Coordinates of C-alpha atoms in Angstrom, one line a residue:
X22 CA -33.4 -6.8 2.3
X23 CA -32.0 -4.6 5.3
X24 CA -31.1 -8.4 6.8
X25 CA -29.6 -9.4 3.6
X26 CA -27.4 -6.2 3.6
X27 CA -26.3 -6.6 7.3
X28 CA -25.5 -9.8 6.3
X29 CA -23.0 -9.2 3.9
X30 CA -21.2 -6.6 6.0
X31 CA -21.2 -9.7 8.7
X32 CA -19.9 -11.9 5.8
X33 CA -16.4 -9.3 5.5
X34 CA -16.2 -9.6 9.5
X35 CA -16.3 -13.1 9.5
X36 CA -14.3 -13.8 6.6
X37 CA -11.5 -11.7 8.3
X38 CA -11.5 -13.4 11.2
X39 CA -10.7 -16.8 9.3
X40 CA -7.5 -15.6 7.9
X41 CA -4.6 -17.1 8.6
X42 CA -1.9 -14.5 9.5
X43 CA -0.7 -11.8 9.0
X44 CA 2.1 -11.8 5.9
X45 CA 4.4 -9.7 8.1
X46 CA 4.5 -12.9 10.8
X47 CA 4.3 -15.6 8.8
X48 CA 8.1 -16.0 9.1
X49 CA 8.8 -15.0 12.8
X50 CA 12.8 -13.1 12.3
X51 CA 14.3 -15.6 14.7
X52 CA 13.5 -18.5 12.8
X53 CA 14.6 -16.8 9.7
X54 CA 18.2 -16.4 11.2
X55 CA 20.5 -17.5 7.8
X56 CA 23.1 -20.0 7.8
X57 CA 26.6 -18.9 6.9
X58 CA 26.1 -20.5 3.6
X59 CA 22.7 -19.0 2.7
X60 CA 21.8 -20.2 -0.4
X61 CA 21.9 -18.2 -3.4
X62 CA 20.0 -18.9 -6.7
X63 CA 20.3 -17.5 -10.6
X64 CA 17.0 -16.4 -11.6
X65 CA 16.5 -15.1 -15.4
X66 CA 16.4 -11.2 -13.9
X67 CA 19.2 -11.8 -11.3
X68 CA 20.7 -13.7 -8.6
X69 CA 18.7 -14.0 -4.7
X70 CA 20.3 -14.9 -1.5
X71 CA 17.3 -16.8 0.5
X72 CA 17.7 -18.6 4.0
X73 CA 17.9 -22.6 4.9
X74 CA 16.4 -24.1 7.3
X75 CA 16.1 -27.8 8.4
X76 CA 16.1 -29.7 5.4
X77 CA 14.6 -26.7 3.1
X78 CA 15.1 -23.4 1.4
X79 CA 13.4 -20.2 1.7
X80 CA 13.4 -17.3 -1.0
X81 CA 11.0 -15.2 -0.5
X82 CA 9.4 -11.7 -2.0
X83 CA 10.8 -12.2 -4.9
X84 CA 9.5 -10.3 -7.7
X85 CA 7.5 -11.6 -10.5
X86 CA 6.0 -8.8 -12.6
X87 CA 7.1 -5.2 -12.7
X88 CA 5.2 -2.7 -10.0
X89 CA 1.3 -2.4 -11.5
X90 CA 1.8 1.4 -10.2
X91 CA 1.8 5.0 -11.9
X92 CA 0.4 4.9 -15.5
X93 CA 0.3 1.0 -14.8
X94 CA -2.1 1.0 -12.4
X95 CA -4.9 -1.4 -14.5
X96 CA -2.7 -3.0 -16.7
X97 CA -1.7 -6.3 -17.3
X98 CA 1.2 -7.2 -15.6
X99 CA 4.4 -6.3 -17.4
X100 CA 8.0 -8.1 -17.0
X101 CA 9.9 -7.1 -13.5
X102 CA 13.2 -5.3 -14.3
X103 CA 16.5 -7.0 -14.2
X104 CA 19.4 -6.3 -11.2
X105 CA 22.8 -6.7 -10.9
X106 CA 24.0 -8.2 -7.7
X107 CA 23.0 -10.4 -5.0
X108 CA 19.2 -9.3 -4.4
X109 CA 18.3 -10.3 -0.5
X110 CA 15.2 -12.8 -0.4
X111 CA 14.8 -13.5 3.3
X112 CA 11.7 -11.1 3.7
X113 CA 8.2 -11.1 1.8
X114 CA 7.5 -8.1 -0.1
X115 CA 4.2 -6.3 0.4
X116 CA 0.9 -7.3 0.8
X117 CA -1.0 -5.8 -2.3
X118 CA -3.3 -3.1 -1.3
X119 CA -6.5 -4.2 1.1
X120 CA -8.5 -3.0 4.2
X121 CA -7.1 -4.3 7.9
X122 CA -8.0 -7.9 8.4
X123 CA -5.1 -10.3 7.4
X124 CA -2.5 -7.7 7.3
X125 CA -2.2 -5.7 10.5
X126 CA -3.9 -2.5 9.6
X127 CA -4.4 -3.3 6.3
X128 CA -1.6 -2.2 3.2
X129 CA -1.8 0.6 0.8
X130 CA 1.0 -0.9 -1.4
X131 CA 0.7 -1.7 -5.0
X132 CA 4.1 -2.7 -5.2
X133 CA 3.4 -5.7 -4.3
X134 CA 3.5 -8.6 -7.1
X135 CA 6.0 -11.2 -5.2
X136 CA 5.9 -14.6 -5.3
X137 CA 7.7 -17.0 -2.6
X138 CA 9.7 -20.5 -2.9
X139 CA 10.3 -23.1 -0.4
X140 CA 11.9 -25.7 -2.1
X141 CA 13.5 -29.2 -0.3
X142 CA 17.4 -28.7 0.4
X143 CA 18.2 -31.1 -2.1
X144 CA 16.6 -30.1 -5.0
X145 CA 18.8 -29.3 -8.1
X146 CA 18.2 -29.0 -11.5
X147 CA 19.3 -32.3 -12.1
X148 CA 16.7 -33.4 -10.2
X149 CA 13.7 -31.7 -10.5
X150 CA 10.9 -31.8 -7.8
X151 CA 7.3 -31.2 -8.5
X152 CA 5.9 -27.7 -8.3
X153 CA 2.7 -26.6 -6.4
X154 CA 1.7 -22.9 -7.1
X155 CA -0.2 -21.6 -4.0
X156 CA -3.2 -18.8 -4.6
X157 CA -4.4 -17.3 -1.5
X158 CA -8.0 -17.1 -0.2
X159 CA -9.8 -13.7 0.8
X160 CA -12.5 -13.4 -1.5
X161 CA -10.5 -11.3 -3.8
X162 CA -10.2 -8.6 -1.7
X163 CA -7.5 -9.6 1.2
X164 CA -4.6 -12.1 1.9
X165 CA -1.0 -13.0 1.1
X166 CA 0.9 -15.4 -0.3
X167 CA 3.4 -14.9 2.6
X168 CA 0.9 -15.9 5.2
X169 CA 1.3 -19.7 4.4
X170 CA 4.0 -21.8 5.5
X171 CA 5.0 -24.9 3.3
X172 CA 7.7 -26.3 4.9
X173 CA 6.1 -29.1 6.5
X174 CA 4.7 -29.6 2.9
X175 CA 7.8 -29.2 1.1
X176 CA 9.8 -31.6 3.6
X177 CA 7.0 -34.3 4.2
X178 CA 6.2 -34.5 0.1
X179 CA 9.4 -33.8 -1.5
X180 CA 7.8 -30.9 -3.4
X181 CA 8.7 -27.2 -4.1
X182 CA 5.9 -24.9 -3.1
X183 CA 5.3 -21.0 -4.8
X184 CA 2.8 -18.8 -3.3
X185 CA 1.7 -15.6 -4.9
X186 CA 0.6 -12.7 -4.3
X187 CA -2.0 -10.7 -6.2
X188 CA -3.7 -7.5 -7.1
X189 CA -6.7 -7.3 -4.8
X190 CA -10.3 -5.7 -5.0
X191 CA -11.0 -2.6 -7.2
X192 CA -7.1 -2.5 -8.2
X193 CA -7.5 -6.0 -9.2
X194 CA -11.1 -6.7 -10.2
X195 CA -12.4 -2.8 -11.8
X196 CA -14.8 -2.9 -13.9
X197 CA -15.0 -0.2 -16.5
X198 CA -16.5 -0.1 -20.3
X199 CA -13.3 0.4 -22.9
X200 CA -10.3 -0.7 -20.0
X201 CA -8.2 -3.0 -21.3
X202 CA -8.3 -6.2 -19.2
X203 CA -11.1 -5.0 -17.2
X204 CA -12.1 -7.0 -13.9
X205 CA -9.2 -9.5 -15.0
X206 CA -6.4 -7.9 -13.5
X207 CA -5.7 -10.1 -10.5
X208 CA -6.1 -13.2 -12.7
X209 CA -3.3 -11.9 -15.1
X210 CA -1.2 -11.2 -12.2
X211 CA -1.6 -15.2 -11.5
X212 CA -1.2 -15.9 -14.8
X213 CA 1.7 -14.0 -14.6
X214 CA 3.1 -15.5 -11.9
X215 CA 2.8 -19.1 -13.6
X216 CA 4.8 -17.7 -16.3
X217 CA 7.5 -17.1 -13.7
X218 CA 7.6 -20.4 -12.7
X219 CA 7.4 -21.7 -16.0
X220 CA 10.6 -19.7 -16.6
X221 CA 12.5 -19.8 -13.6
X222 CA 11.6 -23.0 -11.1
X223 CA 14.1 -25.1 -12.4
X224 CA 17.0 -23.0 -11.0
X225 CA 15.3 -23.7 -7.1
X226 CA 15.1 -27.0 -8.1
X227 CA 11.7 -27.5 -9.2
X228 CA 10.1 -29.2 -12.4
X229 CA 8.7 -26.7 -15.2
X230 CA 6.8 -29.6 -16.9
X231 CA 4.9 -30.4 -13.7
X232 CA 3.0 -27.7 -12.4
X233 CA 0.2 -27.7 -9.8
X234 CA -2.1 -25.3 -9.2
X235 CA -3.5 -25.0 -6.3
X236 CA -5.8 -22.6 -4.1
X237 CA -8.9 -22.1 -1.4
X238 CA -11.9 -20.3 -1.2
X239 CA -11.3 -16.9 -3.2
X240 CA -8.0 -19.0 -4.8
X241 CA -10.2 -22.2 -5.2
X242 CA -12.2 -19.9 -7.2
X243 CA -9.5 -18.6 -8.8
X244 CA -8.0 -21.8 -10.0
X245 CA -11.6 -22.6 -11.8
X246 CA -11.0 -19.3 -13.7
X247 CA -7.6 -20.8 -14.8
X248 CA -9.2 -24.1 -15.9
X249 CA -11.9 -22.1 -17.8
X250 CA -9.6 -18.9 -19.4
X251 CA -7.9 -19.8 -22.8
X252 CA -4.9 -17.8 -21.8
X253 CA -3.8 -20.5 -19.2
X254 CA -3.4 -23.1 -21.4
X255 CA -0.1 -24.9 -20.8
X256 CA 1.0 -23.3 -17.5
X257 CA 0.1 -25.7 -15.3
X258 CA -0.9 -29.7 -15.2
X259 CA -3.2 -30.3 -12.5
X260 CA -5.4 -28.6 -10.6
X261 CA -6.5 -28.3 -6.4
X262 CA -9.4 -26.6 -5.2
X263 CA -10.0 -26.1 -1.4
X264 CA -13.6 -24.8 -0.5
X265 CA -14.0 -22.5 -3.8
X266 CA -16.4 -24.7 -5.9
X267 CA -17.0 -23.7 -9.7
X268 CA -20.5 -23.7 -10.0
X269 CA -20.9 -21.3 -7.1
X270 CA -23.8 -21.0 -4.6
X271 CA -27.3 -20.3 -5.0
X272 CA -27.9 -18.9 -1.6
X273 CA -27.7 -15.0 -0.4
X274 CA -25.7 -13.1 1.1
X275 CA -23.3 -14.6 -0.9
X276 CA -22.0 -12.5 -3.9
X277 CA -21.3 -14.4 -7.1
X278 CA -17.9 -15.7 -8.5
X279 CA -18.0 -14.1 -11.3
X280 CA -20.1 -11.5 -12.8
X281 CA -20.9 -10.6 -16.6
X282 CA -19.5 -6.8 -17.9
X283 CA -22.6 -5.2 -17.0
X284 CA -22.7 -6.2 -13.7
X285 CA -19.2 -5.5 -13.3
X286 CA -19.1 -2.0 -15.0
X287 CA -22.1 -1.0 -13.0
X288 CA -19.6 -1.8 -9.8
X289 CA -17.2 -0.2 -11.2
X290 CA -19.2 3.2 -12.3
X291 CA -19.8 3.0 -8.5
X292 CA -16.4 3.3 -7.3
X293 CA -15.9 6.0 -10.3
X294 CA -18.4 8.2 -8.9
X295 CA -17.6 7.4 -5.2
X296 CA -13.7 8.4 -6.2
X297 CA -14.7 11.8 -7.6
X298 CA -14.2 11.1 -11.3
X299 CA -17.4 10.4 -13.1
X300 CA -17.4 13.8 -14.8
X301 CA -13.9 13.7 -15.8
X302 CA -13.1 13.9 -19.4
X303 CA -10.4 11.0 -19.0
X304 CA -11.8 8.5 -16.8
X305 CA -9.0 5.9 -16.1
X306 CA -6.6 8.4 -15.8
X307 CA -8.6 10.3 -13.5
X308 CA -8.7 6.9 -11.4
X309 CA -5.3 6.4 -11.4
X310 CA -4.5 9.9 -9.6
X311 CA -6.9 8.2 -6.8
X312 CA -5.0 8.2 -3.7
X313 CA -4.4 3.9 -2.8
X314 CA -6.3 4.6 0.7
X315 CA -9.5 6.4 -1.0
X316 CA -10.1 3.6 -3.1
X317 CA -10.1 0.7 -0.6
X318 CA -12.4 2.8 1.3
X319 CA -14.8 3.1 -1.8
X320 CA -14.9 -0.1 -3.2
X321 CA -17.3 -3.2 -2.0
X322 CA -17.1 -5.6 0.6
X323 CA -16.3 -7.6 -2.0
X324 CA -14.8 -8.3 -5.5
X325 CA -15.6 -10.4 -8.5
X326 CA -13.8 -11.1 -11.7
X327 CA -15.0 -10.3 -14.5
X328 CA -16.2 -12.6 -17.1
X329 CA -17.0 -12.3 -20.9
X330 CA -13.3 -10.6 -21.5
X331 CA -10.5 -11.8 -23.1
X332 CA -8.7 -13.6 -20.4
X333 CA -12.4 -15.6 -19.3
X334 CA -14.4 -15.2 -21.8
X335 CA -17.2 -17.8 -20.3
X336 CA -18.4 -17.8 -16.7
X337 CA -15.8 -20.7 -15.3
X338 CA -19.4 -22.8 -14.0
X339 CA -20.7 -22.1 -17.5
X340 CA -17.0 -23.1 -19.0
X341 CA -17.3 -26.4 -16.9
X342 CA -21.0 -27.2 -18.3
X343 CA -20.2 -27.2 -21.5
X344 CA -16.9 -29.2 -20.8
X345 CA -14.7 -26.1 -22.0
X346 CA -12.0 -26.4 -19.0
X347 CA -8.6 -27.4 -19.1
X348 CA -8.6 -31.0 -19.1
X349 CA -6.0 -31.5 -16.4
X350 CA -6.4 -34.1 -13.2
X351 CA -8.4 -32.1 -10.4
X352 CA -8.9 -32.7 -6.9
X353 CA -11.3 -30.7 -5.6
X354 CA -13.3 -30.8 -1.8
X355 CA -14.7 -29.1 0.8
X356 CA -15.4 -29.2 4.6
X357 CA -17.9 -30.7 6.1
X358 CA -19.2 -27.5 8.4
X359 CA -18.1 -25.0 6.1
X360 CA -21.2 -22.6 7.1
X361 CA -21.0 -22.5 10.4
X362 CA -18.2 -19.5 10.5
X363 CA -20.5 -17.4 8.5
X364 CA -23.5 -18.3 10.5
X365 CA -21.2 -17.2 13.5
X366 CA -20.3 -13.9 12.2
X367 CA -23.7 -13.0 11.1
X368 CA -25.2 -13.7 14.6
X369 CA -22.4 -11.7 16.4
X370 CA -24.0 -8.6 14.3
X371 CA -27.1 -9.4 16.0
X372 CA -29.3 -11.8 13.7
X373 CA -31.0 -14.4 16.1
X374 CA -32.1 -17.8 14.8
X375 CA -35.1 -19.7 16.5
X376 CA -37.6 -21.7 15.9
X377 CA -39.8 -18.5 15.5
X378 CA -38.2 -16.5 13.4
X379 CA -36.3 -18.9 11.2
X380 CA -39.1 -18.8 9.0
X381 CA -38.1 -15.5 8.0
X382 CA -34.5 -15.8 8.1
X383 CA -34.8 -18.7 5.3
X384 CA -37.1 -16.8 3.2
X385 CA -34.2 -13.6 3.3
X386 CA -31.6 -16.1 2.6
X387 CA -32.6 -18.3 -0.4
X388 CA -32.7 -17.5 -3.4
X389 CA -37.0 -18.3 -4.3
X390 CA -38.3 -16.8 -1.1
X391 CA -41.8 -18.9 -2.5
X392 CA -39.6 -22.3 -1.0
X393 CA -38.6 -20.8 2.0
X394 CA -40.8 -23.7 3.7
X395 CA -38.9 -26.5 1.8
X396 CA -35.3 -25.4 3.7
X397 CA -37.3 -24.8 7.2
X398 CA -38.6 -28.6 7.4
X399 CA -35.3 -30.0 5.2
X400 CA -33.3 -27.8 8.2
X401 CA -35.6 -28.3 11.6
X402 CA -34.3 -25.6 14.2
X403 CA -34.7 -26.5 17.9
X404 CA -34.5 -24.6 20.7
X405 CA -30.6 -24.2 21.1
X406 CA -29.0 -25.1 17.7
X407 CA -30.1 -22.5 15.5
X408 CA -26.4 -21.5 14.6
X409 CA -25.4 -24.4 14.1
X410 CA -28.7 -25.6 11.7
X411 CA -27.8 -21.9 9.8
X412 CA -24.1 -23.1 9.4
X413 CA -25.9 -26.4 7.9
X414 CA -27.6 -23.8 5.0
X415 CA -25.1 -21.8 4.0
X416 CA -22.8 -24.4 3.8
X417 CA -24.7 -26.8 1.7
X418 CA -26.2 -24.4 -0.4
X419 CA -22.7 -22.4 -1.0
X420 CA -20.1 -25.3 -1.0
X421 CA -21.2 -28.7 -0.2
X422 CA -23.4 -29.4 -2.9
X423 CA -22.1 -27.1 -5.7
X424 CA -18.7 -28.7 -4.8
X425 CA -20.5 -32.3 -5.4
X426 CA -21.7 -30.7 -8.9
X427 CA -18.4 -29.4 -9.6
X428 CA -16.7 -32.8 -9.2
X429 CA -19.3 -34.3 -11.0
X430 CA -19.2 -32.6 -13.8
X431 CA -15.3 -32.2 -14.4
X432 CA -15.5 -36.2 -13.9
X433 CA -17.5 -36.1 -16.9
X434 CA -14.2 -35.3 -19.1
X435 CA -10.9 -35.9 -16.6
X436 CA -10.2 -37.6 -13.7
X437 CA -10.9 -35.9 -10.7
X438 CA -10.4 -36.5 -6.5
X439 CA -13.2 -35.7 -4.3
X440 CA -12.6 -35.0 -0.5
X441 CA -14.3 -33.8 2.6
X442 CA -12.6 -32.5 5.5
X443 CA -14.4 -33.7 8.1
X444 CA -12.3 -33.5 11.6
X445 CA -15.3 -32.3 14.4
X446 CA -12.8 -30.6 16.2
X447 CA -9.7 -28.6 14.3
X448 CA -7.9 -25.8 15.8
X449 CA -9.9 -22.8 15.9
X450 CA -10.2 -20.7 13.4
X451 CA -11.4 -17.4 15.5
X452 CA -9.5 -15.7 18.0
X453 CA -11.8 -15.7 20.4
X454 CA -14.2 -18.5 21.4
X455 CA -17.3 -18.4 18.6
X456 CA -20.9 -18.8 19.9
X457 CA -20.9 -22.5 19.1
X458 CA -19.3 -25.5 18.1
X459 CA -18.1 -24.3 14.5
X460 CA -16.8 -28.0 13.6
X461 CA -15.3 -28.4 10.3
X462 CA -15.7 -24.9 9.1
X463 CA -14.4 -22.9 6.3
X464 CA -10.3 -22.6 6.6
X465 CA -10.2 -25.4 9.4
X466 CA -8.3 -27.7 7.1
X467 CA -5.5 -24.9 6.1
X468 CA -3.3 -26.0 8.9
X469 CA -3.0 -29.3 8.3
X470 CA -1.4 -28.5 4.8
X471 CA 0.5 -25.3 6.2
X472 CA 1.9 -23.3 9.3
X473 CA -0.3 -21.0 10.3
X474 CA 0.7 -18.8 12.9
X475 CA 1.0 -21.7 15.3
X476 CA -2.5 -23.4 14.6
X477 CA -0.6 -26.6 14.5
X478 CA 0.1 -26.3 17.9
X479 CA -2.7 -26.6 19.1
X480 CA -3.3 -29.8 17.2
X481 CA -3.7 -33.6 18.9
X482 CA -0.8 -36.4 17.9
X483 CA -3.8 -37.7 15.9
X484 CA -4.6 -35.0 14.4
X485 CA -0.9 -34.5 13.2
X486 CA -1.3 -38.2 11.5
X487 CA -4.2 -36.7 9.5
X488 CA -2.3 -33.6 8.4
X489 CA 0.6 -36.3 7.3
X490 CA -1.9 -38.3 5.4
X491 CA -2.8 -34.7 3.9
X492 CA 0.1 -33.9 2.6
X493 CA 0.7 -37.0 1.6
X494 CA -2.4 -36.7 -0.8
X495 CA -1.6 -33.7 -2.1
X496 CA 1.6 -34.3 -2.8
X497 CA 1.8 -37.1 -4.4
X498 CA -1.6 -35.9 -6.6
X499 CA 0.8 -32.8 -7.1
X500 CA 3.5 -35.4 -8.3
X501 CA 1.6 -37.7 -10.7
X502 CA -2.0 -37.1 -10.5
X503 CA -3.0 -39.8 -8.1
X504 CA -3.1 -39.1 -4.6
X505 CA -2.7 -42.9 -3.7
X506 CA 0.8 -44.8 -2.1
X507 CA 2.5 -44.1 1.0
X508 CA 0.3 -46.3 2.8
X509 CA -2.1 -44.3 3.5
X510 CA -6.1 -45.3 3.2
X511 CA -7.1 -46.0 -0.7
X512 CA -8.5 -42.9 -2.2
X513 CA -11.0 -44.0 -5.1
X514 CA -11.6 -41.4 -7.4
X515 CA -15.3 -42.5 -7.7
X516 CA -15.8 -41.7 -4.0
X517 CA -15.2 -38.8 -1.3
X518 CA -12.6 -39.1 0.2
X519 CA -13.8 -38.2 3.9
X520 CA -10.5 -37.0 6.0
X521 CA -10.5 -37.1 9.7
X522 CA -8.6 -38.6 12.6
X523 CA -8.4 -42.5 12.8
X524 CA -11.4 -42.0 10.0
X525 CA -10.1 -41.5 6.7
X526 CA -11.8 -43.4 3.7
X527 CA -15.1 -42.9 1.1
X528 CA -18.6 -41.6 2.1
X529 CA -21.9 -40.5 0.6
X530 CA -22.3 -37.2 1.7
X531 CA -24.3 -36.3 -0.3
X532 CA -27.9 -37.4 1.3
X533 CA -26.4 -35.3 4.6
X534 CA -26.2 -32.0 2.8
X535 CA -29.5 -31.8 1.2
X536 CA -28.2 -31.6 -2.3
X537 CA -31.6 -32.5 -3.8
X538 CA -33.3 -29.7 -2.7
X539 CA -30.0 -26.7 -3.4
X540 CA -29.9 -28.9 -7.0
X541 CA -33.9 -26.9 -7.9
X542 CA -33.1 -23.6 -6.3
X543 CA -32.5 -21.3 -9.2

């Protein structure tokens, strides 16, 4: 278990080295010069001034829910306050609070419930455009809304995009017996946030009636939530999920999506006691006298929502089971290599894989150690590609096969999409050369929907085609629930949809990924 635990510390490295950007660059200042005629727009709390651009708009840190700080530290998100005047919207706001990783040196802010719009130059109210509603990856604990560019989104599929940020970690996902919206905070936030849109989208031109929500890993995961918590119901009509599949992964070090009270109170008596305020006579209050920086550096590598509460009341796999989910159109996919980053970052900690030992590595990693054997002859490893046949594991157990049970069993009551990013060779997602060939690995497919920090300029002309045929997909699934038209290769909904250069079009991945033998792990 010493492995395991070294593991998941790995996991945090790795999965901050796949982050996109920070949220303070994601808008370089000399491309957010203003035109003399910046546009200005009337929300319901007040008028912003944003920036245009060529062929779109830019509003951005715009507040969405009144500062979660003070006595409303672990509440549910109350209404931002009116202004008068012109607010300026040419920056982001803060980052909610997290450790360094995406945001340079981390953030200790909990002002920070914003939400930005880019929206096509042309939109109007009299002509509304379809909205997507962005939730960032992380794993619940980092990340910004600000760090993803839609503009080449916004101008290639006619849509407006919002993306949102969100309480994060223990100020989002505590834990604690008697707290009012415990381990549901960041959800409400998002929650909140469609709310927003639902209220004010139409004056940047976008259509209230036809909301998409979309997200990836931690946000993919987040969007399931949504599907599966009664409180959603109505603020959105379809559904993307990037890399975040419902039914989770069997396979440590992976923590779970979501976690029952116990487990989550537990967690949360941790941090309590960690913070100094187990013996106080007023818990919460105690807690919310806790310094920002002194709880990020108590809480876990990682955060889960809580389920059995009022906003999920079922575990979102257990929701989707029993066919209690939102029965809006979902397209949902994964990548084809999606393991290979974590196998990566675990091995640059020091794990080794060989022929040898990999024995023992499987029987740490899977779930029944008794059927260790079963993944060692399904997953051979030679002499030189134990990374790469690690990737293989994680990724199948984690996200290729529960994201093939996921689509399978929202197909059972809605239509649904299924993809697989499959390009061998996207722009990298680490910043310095990894250990192997990571392929199509978790986050490759990110900038070929967004600008990230100049990742599409590393990309090939055909890679450029695919990431038009992307957004293409999405957009026009965001506009009417069927990805197809534009003359781009036929998308059946009864296949995958593998996408990559010169090679988009159906596949059965499913033999590839060993989805037999991840379907009996417990």
């Amino acid at each position: 278990m010493a492995e395991v635990r070294a593991w998941v510390a790995a996991l945090a490295g790795a999965l901050a080295l796949t982050l996109p950007l920070p949220a303070s660059q994601a808008h370089p200042p000399a491309a957010r010069a203003t035109s003399s005629a910046a546009p200005v727009v009337h929300t319901r709390a007040g008028a912003v001034r944003g920036s245009e651009r060529d062929g779109y708009r830019i509003f951005d840190g715009i507040p969405y829910a009144a500062p979660p700080v003070g006595a409303l530290r672990w509440t549910a998100p109350r209404p931002a306050a009116a202004w008068s005047g012109v607010r300026d919207a040419t920056r982001p706001g803060s980052a909610c609070a997290q450790p360094a990783g995406e945001v340079p040196g981390g953030s200790t802010s909990e002002d920070c419930l914003y939400l930005n719009v880019t929206a096509p130059a042309g939109a109007s109210a009299g002509r509304p455009r379809p909205v997507i509603v962005w939730l960032h990856g992380g794993g619940f604990t980092s990340g910004a809304g600000s760090s993803y560019d839609a503009h080449r989104m916004v101008r290639g599929g006619d849509v407006v995009v919002v993306t949102v940020n969100y309480r994060l970690g223990a100020l989002g996902f505590l834990g604690l017996a008697g707290l009012n919206g415990s381990g549901t905070f960041g959800l409400a936030d998002q929650q909140a946030a469609l709310r927003y849109v639902r209220e004010n989208i139409g004056a940047f031109g976008g259509d209230a009636r036809n909301v998409t929500l979309a997200g990836e890993s931690a946000g993919s995961y987040a969007v399931c939530a949504q599907l599966a918590s009664p409180s959603a119901v109505g603020l959105f009509q379809r559904a993307i999920m990037e890399s975040g599949p419902c039914t989770g992964g069997p396979a440590r070090p992976f923590a779970p999506f979501s976690v029952a009270p116990p487990a989550a109170q537990a967690a949360g008596a941790r941090l309590v006691t960690a913070v100094g305020c187990a013996k106080a006579s007023d818990v919460p209050a105690c807690l919310r006298r806790v310094p920002v920086a002194r709880l990020l550096a108590a809480q876990g590598a990682d955060a889960q929502p809580e389920h059995g509460t009022g906003l999920l009341p079922r575990a979102p796999a257990e929701a989707l089971a029993s066919g209690r989910t939102a029965r809006v159109p979902v397209l949902v996919g994964a990548n084809h290599d999606e393991g290979t980053i974590w196998a990566a970052g675990i091995m640059a900690a020091g794990t080794t894989v060989t022929p040898a030992n990999w024995p023992r590595v499987a029987r740490e990693f899977v779930p029944d150690p008794a059927r260790a054997g079963e993944v060692v002859r399904a997953y051979p490893v030679g002499a030189t590609d134990g990374g790469p046949v690690f990737g293989a594991v994680i990724g199948d157990a984690n996200y290729a096969c529960p994201t093939l049970r996921t689509g399978s069993l929202f197909a059972a009551h809605q239509r649904v999409w299924r993809y697989e990013f499959a390009d061998p060779d996207p722009p990298r997602p680490l910043p310095a050369p990894p250990p192997f060939p990571l392929g199509a690995t978790h986050t490759t497919e990110l900038p070929y929907l967004f600008d990230l920090g100049g990742r599409a300029r590393e990309m090939t002309v055909r890679q450029h085609r695919l990431a038009d045929t992307m957004i293409g997909y999405w957009t026009r699934f965001a506009r009417s629930g069927d990805p197809n038209g534009g003359g781009a290769p036929r998308w059946s909904h009864s296949q995958v949809q593998s996408l990559a250069p010169d090679s988009t079009g159906p596949v059965r991945p499913a033999p590839g990924h060993h989805c037999g033998l991840w379907a009996t792990m417990p």
